[in-house]
Every structure is written in C-alpha cells, then in structure tokens.
mmCIF file of C-alpha atoms in Angstrom:
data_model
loop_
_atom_site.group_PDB
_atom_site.id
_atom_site.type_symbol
_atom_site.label_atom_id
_atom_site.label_comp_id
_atom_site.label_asym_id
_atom_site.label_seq_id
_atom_site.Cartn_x
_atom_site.Cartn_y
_atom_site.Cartn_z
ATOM 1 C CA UNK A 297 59.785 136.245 138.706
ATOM 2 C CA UNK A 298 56.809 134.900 137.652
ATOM 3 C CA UNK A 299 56.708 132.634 134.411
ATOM 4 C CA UNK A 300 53.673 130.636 132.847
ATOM 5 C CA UNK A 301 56.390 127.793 132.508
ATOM 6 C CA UNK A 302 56.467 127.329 136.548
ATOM 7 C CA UNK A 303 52.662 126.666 136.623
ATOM 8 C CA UNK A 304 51.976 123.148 137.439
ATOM 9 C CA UNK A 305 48.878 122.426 135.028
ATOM 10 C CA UNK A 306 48.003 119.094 136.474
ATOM 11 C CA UNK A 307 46.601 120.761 139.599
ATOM 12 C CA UNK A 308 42.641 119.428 140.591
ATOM 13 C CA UNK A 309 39.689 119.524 142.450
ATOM 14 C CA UNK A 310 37.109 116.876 142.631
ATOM 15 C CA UNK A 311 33.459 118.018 142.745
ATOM 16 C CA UNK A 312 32.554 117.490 146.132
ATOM 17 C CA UNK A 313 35.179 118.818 147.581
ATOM 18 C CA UNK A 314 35.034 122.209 144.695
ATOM 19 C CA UNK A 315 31.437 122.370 146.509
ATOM 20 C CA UNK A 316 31.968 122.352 149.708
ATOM 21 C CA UNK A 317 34.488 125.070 149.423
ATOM 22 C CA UNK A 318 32.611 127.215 147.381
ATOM 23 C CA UNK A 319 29.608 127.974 148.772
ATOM 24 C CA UNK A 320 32.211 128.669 151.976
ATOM 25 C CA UNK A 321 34.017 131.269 149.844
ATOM 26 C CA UNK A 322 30.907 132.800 148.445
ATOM 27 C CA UNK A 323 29.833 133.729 151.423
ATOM 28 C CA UNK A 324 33.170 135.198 152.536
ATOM 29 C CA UNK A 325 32.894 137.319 148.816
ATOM 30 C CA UNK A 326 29.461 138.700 149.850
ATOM 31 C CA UNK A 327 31.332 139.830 153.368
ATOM 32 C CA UNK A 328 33.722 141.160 151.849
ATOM 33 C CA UNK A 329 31.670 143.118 149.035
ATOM 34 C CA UNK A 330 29.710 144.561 152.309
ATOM 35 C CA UNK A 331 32.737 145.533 154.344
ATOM 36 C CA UNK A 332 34.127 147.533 151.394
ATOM 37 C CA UNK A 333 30.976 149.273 150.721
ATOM 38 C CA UNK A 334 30.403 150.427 154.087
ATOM 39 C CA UNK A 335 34.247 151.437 154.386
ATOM 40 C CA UNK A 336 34.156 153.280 150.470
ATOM 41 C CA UNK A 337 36.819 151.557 149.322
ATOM 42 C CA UNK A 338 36.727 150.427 145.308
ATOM 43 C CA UNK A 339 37.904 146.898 144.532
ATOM 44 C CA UNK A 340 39.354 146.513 140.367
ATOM 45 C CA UNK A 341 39.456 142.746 139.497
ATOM 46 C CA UNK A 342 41.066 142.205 135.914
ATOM 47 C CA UNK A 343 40.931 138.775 134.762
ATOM 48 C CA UNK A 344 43.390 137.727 131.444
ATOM 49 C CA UNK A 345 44.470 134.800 129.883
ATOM 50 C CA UNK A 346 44.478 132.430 127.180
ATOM 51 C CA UNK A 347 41.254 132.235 124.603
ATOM 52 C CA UNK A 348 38.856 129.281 126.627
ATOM 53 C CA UNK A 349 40.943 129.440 129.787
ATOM 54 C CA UNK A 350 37.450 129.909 131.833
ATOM 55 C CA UNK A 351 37.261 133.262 132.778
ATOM 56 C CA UNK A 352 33.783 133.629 132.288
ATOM 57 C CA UNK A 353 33.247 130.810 134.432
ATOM 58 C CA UNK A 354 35.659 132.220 137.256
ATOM 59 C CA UNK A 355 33.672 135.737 136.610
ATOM 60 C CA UNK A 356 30.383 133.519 137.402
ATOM 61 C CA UNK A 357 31.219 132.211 140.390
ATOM 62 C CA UNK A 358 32.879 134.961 141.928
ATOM 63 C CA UNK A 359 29.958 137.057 141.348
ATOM 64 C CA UNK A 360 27.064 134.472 141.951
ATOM 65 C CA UNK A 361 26.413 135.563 145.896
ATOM 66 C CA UNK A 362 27.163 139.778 145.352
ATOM 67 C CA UNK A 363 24.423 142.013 145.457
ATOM 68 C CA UNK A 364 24.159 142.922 141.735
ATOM 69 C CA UNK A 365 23.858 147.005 142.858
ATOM 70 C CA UNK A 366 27.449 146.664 144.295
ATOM 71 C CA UNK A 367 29.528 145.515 140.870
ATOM 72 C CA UNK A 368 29.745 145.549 137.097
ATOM 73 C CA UNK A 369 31.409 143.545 135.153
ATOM 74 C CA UNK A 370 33.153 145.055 131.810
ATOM 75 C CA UNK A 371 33.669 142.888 128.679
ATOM 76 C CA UNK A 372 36.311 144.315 127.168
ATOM 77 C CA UNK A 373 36.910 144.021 123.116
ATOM 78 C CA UNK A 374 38.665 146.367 120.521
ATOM 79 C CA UNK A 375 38.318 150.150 121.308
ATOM 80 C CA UNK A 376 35.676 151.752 119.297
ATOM 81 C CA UNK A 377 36.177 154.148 116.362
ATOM 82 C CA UNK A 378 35.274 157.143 118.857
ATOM 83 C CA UNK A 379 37.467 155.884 121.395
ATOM 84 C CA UNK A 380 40.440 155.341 119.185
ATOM 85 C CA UNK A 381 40.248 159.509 119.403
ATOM 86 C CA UNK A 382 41.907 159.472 122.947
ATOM 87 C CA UNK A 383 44.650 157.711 125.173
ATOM 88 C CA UNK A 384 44.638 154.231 125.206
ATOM 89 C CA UNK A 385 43.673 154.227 129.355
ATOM 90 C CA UNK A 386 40.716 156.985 128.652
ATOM 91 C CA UNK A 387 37.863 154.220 128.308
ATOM 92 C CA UNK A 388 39.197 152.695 131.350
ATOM 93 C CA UNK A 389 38.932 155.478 133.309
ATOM 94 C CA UNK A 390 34.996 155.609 132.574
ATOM 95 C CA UNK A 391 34.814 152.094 133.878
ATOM 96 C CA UNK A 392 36.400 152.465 137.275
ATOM 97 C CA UNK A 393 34.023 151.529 139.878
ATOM 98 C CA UNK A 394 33.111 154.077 142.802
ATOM 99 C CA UNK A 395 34.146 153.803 146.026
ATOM 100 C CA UNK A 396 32.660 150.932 148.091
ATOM 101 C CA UNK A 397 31.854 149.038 144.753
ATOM 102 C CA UNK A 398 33.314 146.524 142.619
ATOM 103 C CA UNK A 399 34.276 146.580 138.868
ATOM 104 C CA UNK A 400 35.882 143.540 137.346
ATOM 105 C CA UNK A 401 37.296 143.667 133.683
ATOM 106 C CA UNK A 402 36.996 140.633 131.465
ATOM 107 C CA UNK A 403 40.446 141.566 129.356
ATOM 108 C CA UNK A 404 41.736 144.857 130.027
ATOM 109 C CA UNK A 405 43.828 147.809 129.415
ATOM 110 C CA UNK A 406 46.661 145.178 129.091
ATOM 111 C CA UNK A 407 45.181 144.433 126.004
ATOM 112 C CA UNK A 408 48.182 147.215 124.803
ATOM 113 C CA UNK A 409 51.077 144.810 125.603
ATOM 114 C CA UNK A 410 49.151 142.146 124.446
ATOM 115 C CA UNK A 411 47.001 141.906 121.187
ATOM 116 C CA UNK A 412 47.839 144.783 120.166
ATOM 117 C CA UNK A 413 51.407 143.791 120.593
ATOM 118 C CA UNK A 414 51.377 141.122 118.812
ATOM 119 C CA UNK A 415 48.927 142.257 116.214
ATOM 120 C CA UNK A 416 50.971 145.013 115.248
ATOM 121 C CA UNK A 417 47.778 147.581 116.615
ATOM 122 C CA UNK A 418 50.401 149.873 118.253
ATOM 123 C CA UNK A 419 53.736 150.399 117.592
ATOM 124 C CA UNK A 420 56.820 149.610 119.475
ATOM 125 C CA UNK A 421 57.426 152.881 121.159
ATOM 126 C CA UNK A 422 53.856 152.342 121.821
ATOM 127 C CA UNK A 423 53.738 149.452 123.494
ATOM 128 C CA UNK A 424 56.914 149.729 125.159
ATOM 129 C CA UNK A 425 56.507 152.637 127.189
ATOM 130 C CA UNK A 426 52.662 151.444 128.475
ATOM 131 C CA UNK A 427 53.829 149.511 131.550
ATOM 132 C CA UNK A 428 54.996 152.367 133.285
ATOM 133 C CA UNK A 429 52.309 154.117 131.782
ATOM 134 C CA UNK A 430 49.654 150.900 133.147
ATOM 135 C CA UNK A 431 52.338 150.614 136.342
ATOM 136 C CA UNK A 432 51.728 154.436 136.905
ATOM 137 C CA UNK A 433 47.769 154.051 136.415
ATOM 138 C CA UNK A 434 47.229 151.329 138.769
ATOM 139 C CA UNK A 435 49.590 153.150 141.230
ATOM 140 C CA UNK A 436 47.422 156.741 141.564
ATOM 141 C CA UNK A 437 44.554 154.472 142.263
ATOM 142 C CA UNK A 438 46.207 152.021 145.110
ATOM 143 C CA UNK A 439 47.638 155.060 146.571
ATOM 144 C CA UNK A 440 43.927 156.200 146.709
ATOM 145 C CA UNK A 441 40.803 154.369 147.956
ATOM 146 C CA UNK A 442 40.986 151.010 145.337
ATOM 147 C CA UNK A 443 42.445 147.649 145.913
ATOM 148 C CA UNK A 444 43.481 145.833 142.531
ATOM 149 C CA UNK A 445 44.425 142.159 141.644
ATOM 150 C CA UNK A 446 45.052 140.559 138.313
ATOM 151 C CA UNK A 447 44.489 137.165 137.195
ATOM 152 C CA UNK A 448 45.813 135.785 134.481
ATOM 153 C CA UNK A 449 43.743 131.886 133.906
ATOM 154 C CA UNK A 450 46.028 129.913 131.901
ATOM 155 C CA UNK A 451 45.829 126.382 129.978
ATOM 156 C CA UNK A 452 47.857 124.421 127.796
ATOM 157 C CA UNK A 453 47.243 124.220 123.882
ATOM 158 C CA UNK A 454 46.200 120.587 124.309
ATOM 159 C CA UNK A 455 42.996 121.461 126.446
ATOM 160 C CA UNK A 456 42.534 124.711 124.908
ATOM 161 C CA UNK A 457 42.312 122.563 121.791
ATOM 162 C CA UNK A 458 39.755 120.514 123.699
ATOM 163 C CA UNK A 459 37.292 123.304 124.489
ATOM 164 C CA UNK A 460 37.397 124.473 121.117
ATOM 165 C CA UNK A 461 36.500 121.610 119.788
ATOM 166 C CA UNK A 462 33.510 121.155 122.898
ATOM 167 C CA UNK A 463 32.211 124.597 122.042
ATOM 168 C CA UNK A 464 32.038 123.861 117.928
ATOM 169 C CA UNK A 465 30.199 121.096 118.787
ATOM 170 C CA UNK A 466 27.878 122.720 122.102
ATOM 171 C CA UNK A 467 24.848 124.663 120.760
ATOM 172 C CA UNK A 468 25.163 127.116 123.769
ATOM 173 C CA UNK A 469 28.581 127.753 123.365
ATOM 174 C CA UNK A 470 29.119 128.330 119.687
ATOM 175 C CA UNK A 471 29.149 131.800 120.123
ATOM 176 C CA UNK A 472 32.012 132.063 121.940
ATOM 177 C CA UNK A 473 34.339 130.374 119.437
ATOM 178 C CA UNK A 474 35.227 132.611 116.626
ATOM 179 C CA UNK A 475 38.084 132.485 113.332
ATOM 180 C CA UNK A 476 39.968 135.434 115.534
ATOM 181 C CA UNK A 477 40.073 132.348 118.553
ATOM 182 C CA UNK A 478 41.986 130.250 115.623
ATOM 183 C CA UNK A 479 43.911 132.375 114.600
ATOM 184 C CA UNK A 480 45.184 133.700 118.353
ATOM 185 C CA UNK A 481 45.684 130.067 118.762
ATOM 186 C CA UNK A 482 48.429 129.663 116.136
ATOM 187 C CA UNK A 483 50.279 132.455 118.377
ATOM 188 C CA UNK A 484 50.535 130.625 121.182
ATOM 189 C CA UNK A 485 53.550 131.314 122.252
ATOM 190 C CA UNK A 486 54.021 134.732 121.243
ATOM 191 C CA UNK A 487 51.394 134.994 123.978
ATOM 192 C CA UNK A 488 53.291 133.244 126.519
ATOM 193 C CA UNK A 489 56.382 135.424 125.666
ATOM 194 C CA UNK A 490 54.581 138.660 125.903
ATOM 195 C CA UNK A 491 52.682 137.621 129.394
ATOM 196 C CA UNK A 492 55.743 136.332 130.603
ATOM 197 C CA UNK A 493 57.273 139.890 130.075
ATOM 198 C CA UNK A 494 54.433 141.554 131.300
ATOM 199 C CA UNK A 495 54.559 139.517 134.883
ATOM 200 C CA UNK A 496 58.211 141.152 134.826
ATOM 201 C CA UNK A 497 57.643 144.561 133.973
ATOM 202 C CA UNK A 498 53.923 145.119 136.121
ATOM 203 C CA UNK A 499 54.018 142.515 138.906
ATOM 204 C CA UNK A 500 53.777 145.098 141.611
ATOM 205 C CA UNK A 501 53.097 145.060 145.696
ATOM 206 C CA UNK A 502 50.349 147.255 145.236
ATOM 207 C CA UNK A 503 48.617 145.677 141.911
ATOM 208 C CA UNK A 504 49.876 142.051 141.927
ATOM 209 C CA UNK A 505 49.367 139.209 139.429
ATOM 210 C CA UNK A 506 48.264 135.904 139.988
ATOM 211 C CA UNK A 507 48.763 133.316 137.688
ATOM 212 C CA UNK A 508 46.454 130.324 138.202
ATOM 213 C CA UNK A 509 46.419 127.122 136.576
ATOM 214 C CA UNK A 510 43.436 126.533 134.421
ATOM 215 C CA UNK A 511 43.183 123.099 133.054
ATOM 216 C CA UNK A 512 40.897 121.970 135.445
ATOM 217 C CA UNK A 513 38.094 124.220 135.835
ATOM 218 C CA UNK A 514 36.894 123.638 139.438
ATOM 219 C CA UNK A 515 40.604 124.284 141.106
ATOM 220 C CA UNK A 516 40.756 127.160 139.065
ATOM 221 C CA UNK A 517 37.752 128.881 140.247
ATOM 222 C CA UNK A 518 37.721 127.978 143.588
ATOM 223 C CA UNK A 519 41.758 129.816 143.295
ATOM 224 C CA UNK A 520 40.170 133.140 142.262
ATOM 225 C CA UNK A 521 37.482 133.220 145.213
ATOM 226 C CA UNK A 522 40.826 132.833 147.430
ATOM 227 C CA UNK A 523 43.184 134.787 146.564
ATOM 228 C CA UNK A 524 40.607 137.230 146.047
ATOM 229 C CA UNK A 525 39.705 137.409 149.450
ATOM 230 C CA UNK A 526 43.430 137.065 150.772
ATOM 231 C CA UNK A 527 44.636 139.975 148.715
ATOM 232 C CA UNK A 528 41.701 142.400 150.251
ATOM 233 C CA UNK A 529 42.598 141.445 153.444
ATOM 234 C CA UNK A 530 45.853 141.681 152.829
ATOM 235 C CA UNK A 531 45.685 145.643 151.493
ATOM 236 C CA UNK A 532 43.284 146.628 154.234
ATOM 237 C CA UNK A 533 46.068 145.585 156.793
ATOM 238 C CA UNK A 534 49.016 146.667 154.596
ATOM 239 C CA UNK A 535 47.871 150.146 153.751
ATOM 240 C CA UNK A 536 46.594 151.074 157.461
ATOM 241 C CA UNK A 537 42.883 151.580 155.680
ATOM 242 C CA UNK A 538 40.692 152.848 158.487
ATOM 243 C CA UNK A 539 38.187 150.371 159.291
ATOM 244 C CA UNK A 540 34.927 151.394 159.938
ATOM 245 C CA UNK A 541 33.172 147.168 160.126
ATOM 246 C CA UNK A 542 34.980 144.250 160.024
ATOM 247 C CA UNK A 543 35.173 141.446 157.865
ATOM 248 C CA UNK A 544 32.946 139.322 159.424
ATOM 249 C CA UNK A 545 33.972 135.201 158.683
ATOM 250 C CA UNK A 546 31.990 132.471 158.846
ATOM 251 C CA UNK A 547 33.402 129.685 161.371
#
C-alpha cells in the first residue's frame, strides 16, 4: 500500500544531469502527445499534493514541448455558486479532454476526500461514499478511449516552510502564497492521513497513483515526465489499444 511515510525525501538531481534528461523526455512527451492524437485516445493527468510542493513547475515542464492545440490545463479551486447546484463530478465532466488530446488538472475532483474533508465542506456520508463514486468515474473512462495517472508531489513541512517563506519574500511569487496556505499548513497531517487513505481506497490498475518525492525540485520533475511516459506505454500495451503510429523514440 502506498504511504507518504515510505517516500524517501532526500532523493536529488543535480542540474546538469536534470538537463540533459529533460530535454530527452520532452521530446519523448511531444511523441507521445502525437501518437495519441493520431490514435484518438484522451490522456487525464491530475496532479495533487501539498500547498508549494511544485506542481506548477512539474505542469511547466511537462507541457513546455506540446503543441498548445493538443492540451489544457485546468486550475482547479472551490466549485462556484452555480456549480454547487449539481453533483460534485458534473464540472469535471465539462473538462474532460477529447479524444486524441490532453487535459491535465491542477487539484481535482479529489478535492472531495480532501479539503473538503477536512474542512468540514461535505459531510461524512458524503465524503465516504466518493471513492467508489471517483473509483467508478475514472473506471467508465479507462474502459473507454482515456488513459489516466495521478500524481500526488509531496514535501516535508520543513521545506514547505522554506518556500513560503521564499515566496513572501519573491515579488513574482507573492501571489501564490495566501492566509488559506497558512492555515492548510497547520493541518499537516490531517492531510497526510486523508492522502494516505485515499492511496488505499483509489490506487487502481487502471487509474494509478504516483507519489513522488518533492523536496528537490529538479528530481521531481524530471519523475513526472517519466512515469508519464511509462504509464502511456504501459496502457496502450495493457489494454490491446489498436495502434494506428507508433511511438516513435529518440535513440
């Protein structure tokens, strides 16, 4: 099972060696975003984790050789007053990506086991009974023509402390620190325990998670380019997708 505890934070990568692998793996991303458009097949990339973990940066890099007609990327924040009116998963299902593009979800519709958890947004019947409800969702869409991997980016309160105090101080980044950062940050652990149960109860073969250690930025975003590209390899084979091109790797 997996657990943040079993991370090993002090994993690195020195520059030179982050950039030599990189622009490798780019190109490998841009392959791959061409091989699923020309086969119609819709890749869902959800990316969650701790407040500063780097997902933006992850996001960046991932995304820095695509053709910007092939994928979206979805901020994701509280529902809005009109969409409070429906199901939880109903905005979600407007931001699914069509076939032979990609969508990828900064925060997600596991924001129900989650903040709203631990917020008290939804109830405990509530919350309870959305993984099989999320387990059920991602399911009707693997069986169909979509590939989905989550990542969850995590770091340790000590260097989330760190950027924190970097972005207070960073002109560029001050937006992105806000009192609702603080105060996540005093629940900590209450957001270890829920992730920890939410690895358990929606770590599936057909919509796995993968945790990746985030303290150092450079290992962690050269992690997401790979086991991107491993997992949609890994469900074209599994699932017997008919291939119409091949993924086409640079020696």
């Amino acid at each position: 099972m997996k657990k943040l505890e079993d991370l090993d934070l002090t994993l690195k990568l020195e520059k030179q060696e982050y950039k030599k692998r990189l622009k490798k793996l780019q190109f490998e991303m841009l392959n791959i975003q061409q091989f699923l458009y020309q086969n119609k097949i819709g890749l869902i990339i959800v990316f969650e984790g701790m407040d500063a973990a780097g997902k933006g940066g992850a996001i960046k890099r991932l995304t820095r050789p695509l053709d910007p007609r092939g994928f979206v990327v979805h901020p994701i924040s509280a529902p809005q007053p009109h969409e409070k009116r429906y199901h939880y998963l109903h905005r979600f299902w407007r931001k699914l990506p069509q076939y032979g593009q990609i969508a990828i979800f900064d925060r997600s519709w596991y924001g129900r086991v989650l903040v709203e958890r631990i917020e008290g947004f939804a109830k405990k019947e509530e919350w309870s009974r959305a993984y099989k409800e999320i387990n059920e969702f991602e399911r009707l869409l693997t069986d169909d023509d979509y590939i989905i991997i989550k990542f969850w980016i995590h770091i340790d309160k000590d260097e989330q402390l760190v950027r924190f105090k970097e972005r207070e101080t960073n002109p560029f980044k001050m937006w992105k620190l806000t009192e609702e950062d603080w105060r996540n940050r005093k629940k900590f652990d209450e957001y270890v325990e829920a992730a920890n149960e939410m690895f358990a109860k929606t770590d599936t073969e057909n919509a796995p998670w993968v945790l990746i250690p985030g303290n150092n930025k450079l290992y962690a975003r050269i992690k997401v380019l790979e086991e991107t590209i491993k997992h949609v390899e890994k469900e074209v084979l599994r699932r017997g997708i008919k291939i119409k091109s091949s993924i086409k790797r640079k020696k």
